[in-house]
PDB file of C-alpha atoms in Angstrom:
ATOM      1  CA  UNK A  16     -52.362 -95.227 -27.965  1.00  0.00           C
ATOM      2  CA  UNK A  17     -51.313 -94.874 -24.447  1.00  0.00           C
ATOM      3  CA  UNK A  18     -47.734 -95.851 -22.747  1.00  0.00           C
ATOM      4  CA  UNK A  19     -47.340 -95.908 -19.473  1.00  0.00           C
ATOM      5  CA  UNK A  20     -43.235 -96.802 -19.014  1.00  0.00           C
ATOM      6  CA  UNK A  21     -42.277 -99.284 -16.098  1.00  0.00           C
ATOM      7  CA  UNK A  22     -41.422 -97.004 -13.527  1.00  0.00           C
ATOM      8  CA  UNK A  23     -46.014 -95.528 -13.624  1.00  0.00           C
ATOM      9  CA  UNK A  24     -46.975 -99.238 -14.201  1.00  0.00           C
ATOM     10  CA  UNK A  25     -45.320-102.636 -11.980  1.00  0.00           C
ATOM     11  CA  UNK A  26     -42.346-102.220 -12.079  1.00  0.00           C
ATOM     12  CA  UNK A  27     -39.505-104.512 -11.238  1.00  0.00           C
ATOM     13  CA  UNK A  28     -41.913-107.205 -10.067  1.00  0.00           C
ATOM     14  CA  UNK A  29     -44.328-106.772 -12.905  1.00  0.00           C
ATOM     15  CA  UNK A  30     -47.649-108.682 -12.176  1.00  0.00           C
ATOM     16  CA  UNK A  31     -47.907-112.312 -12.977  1.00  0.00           C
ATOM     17  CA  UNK A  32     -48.124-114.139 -15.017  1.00  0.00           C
ATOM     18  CA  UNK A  33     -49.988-111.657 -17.110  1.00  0.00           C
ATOM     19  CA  UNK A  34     -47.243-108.735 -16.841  1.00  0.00           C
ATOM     20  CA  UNK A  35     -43.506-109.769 -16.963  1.00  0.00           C
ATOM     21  CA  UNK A  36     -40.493-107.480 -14.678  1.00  0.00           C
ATOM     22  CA  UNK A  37     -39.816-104.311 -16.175  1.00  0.00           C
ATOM     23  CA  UNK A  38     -42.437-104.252 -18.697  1.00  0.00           C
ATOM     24  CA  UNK A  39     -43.805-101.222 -20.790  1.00  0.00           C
ATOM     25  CA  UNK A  40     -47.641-100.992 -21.239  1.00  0.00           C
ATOM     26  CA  UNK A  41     -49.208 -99.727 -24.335  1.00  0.00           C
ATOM     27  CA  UNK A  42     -52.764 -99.540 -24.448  1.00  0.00           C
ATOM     28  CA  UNK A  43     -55.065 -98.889 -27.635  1.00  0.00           C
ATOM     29  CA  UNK A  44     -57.372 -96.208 -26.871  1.00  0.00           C
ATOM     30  CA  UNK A  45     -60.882 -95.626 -28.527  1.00  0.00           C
ATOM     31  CA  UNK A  46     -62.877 -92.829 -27.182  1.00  0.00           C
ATOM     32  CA  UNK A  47     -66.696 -93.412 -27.934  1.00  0.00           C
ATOM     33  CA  UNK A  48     -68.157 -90.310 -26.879  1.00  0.00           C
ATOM     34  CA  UNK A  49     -67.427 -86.467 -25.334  1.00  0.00           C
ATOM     35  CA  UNK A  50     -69.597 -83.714 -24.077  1.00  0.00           C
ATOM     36  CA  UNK A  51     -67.790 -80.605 -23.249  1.00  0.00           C
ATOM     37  CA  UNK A  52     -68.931 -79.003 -19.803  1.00  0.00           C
ATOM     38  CA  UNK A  53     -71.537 -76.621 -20.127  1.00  0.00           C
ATOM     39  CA  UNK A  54     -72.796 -78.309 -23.722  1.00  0.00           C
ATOM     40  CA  UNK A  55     -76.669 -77.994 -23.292  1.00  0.00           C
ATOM     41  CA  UNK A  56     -77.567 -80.152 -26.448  1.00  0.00           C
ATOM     42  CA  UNK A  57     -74.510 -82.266 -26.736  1.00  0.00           C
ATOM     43  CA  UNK A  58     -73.683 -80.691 -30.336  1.00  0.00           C
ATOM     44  CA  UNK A  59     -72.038 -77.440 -28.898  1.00  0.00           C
ATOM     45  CA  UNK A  60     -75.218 -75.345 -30.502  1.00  0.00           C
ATOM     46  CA  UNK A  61     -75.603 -73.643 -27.273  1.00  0.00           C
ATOM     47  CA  UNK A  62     -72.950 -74.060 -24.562  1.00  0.00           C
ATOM     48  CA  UNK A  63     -73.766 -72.735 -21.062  1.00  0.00           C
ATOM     49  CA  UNK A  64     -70.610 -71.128 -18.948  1.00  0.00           C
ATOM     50  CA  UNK A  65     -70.872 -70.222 -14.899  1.00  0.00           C
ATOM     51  CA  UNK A  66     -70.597 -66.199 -14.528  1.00  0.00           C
ATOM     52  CA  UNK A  67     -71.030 -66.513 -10.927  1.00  0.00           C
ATOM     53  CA  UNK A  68     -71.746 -69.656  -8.205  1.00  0.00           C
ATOM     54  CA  UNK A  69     -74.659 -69.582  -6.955  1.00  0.00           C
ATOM     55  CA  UNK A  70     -75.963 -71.014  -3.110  1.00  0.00           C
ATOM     56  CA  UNK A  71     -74.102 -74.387  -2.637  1.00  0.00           C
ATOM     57  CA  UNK A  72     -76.828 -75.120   0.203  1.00  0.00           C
ATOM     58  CA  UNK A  73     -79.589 -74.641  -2.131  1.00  0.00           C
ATOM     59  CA  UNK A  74     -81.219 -77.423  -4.523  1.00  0.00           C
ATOM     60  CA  UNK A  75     -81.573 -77.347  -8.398  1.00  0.00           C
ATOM     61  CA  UNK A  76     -85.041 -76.601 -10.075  1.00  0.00           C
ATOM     62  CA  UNK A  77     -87.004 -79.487 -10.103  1.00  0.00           C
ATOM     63  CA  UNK A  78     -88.891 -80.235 -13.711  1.00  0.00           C
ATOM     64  CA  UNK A  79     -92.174 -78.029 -13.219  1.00  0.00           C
ATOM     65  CA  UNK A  80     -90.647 -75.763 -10.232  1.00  0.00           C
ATOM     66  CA  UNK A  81     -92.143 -72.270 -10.430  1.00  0.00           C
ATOM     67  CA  UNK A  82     -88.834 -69.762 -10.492  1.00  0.00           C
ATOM     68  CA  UNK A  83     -87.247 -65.898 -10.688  1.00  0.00           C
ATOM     69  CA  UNK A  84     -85.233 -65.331 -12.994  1.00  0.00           C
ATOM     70  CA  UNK A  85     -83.693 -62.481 -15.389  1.00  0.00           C
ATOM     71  CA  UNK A  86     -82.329 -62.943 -18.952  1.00  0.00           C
ATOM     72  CA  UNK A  87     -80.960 -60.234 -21.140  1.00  0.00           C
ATOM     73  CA  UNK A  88     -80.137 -61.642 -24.944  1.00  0.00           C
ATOM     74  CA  UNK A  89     -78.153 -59.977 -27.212  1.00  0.00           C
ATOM     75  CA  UNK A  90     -76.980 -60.722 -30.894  1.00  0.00           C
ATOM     76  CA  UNK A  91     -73.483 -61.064 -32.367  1.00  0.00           C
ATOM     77  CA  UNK A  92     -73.236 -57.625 -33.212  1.00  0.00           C
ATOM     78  CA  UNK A  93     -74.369 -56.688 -30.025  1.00  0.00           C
ATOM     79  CA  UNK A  94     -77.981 -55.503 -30.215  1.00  0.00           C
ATOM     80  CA  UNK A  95     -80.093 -56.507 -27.182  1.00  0.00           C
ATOM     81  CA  UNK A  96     -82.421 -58.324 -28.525  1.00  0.00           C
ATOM     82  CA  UNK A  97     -84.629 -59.275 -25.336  1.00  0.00           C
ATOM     83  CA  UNK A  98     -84.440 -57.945 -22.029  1.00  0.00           C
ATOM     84  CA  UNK A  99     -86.140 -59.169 -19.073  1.00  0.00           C
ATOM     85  CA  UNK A 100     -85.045 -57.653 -15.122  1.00  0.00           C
ATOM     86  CA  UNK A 101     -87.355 -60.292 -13.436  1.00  0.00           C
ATOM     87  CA  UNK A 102     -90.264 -63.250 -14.851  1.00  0.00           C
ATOM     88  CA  UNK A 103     -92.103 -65.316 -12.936  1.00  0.00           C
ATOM     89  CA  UNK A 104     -91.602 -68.574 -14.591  1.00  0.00           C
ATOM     90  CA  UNK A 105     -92.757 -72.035 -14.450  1.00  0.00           C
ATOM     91  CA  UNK A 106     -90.066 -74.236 -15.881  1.00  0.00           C
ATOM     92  CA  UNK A 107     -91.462 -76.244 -18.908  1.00  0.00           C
ATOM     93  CA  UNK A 108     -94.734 -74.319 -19.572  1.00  0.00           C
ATOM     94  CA  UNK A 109     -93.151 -72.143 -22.568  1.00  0.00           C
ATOM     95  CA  UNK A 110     -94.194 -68.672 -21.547  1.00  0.00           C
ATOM     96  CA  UNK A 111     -90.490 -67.700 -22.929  1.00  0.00           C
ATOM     97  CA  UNK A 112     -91.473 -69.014 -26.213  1.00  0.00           C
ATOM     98  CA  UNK A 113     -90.191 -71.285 -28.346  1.00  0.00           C
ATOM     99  CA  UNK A 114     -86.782 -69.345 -29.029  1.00  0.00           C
ATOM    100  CA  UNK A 115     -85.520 -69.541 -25.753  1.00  0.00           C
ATOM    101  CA  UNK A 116     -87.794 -71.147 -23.761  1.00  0.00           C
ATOM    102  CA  UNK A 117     -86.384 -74.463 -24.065  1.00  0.00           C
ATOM    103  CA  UNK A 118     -82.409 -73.925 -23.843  1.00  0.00           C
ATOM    104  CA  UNK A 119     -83.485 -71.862 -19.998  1.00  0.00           C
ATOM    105  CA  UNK A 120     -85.491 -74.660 -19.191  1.00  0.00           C
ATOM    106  CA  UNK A 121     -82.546 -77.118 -19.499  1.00  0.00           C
ATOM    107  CA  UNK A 122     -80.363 -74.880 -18.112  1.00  0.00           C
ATOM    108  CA  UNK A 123     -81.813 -73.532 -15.206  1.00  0.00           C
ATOM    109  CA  UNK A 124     -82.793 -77.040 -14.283  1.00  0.00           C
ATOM    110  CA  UNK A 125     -78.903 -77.081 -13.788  1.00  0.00           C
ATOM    111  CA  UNK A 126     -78.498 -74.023 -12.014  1.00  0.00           C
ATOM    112  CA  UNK A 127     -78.992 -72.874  -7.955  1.00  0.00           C
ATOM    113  CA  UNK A 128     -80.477 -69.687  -6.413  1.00  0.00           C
ATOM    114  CA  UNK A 129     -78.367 -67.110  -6.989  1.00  0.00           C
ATOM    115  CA  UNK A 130     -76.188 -68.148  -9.871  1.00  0.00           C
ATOM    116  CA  UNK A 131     -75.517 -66.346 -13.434  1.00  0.00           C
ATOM    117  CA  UNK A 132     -74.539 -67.720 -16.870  1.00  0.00           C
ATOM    118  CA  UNK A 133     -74.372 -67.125 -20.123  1.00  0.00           C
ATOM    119  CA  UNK A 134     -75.288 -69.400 -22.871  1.00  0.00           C
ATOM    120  CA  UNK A 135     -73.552 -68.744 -25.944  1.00  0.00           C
ATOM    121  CA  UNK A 136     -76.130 -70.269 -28.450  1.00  0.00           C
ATOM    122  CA  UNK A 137     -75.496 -70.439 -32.351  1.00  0.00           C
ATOM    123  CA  UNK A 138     -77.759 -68.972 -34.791  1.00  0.00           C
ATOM    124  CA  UNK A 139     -79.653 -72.065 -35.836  1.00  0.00           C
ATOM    125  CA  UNK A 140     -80.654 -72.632 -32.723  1.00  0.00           C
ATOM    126  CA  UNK A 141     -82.750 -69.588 -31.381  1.00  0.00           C
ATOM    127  CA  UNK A 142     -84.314 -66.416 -33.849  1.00  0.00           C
ATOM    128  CA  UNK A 143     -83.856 -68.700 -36.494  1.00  0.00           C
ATOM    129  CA  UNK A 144     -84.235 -66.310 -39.971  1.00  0.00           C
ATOM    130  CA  UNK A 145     -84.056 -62.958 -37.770  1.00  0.00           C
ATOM    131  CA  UNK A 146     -80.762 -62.446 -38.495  1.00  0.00           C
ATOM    132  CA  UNK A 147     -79.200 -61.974 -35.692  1.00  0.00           C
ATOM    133  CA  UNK A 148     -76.536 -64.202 -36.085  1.00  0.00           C
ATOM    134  CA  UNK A 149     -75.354 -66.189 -32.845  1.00  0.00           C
ATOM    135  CA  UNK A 150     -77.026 -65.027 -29.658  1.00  0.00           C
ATOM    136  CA  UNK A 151     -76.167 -65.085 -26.076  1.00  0.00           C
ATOM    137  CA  UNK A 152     -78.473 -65.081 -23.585  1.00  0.00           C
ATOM    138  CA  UNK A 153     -77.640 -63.600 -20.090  1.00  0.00           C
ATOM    139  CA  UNK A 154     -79.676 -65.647 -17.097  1.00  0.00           C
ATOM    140  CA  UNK A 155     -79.960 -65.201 -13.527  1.00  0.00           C
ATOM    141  CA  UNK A 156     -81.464 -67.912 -11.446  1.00  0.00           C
ATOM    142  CA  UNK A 157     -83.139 -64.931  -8.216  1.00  0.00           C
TER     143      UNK A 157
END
């Protein structure tokens, strides 16, 4: 429910005929859907946060684009788990594999030259079984 008290709404000369002087609005509220920033699969199983901007000139990846990039992953406890300084990747072909492959696709089709994240991803989605716990991945868009 949402009020909004004369003074935020008409006011003294209301809006008629459908709003009366003076009157108080309360409006019912349903909210159908949310997707926090960042939330790569729209379940918050791997959320992707801005370390540093990248180019605002530059373009985003289109869906094949061939790019540089670096990703370092590490586990919960804070193993590294993967660590790569600089791939030559197409976006969509699955050279990364099947772990992460898919969550840097999405998210470097998101991303400009230059810019770092991190994607905090929960165990079920990537090393499922390996026990590593939740994972987060470290990626550089060069």
């Amino acid at each position: 429910r949402l009020t909004v008290q004369l003074q935020h709404a008409y006011g003294a000369r209301g809006l008629p005929p459908d709003i009366p002087p003076n009157a108080v609005l309360t409006f019912e509220v349903e909210l159908i859907s949310w997707r926090a920033p960042g939330d790569l699969c729209g379940d918050g199983g791997c959320v992707k946060s801005t370390v540093r901007e990248g180019k605002v000139s530059g373009s985003f990846p289109s869906e094949r684009a061939d790019v540089r990039i670096s990703t370092k992953v590490s586990a919960e406890k804070g193993d590294v788990v993967e660590d790569r300084r600089t791939i030559d990747y197409t976006l969509g072909s699955g050279a990364l594999g099947l772990d992460i492959g898919p969550l840097v696709d999405q998210a470097v089709r998101e991303m400009r030259r230059g810019e770092m994240c991190m994607l905090k991803c929960r165990e079920d989605y990537i090393f499922k079984g390996a026990g590593h716990g939740s994972v987060v991945i470290e990626l550089t868009l060069l």
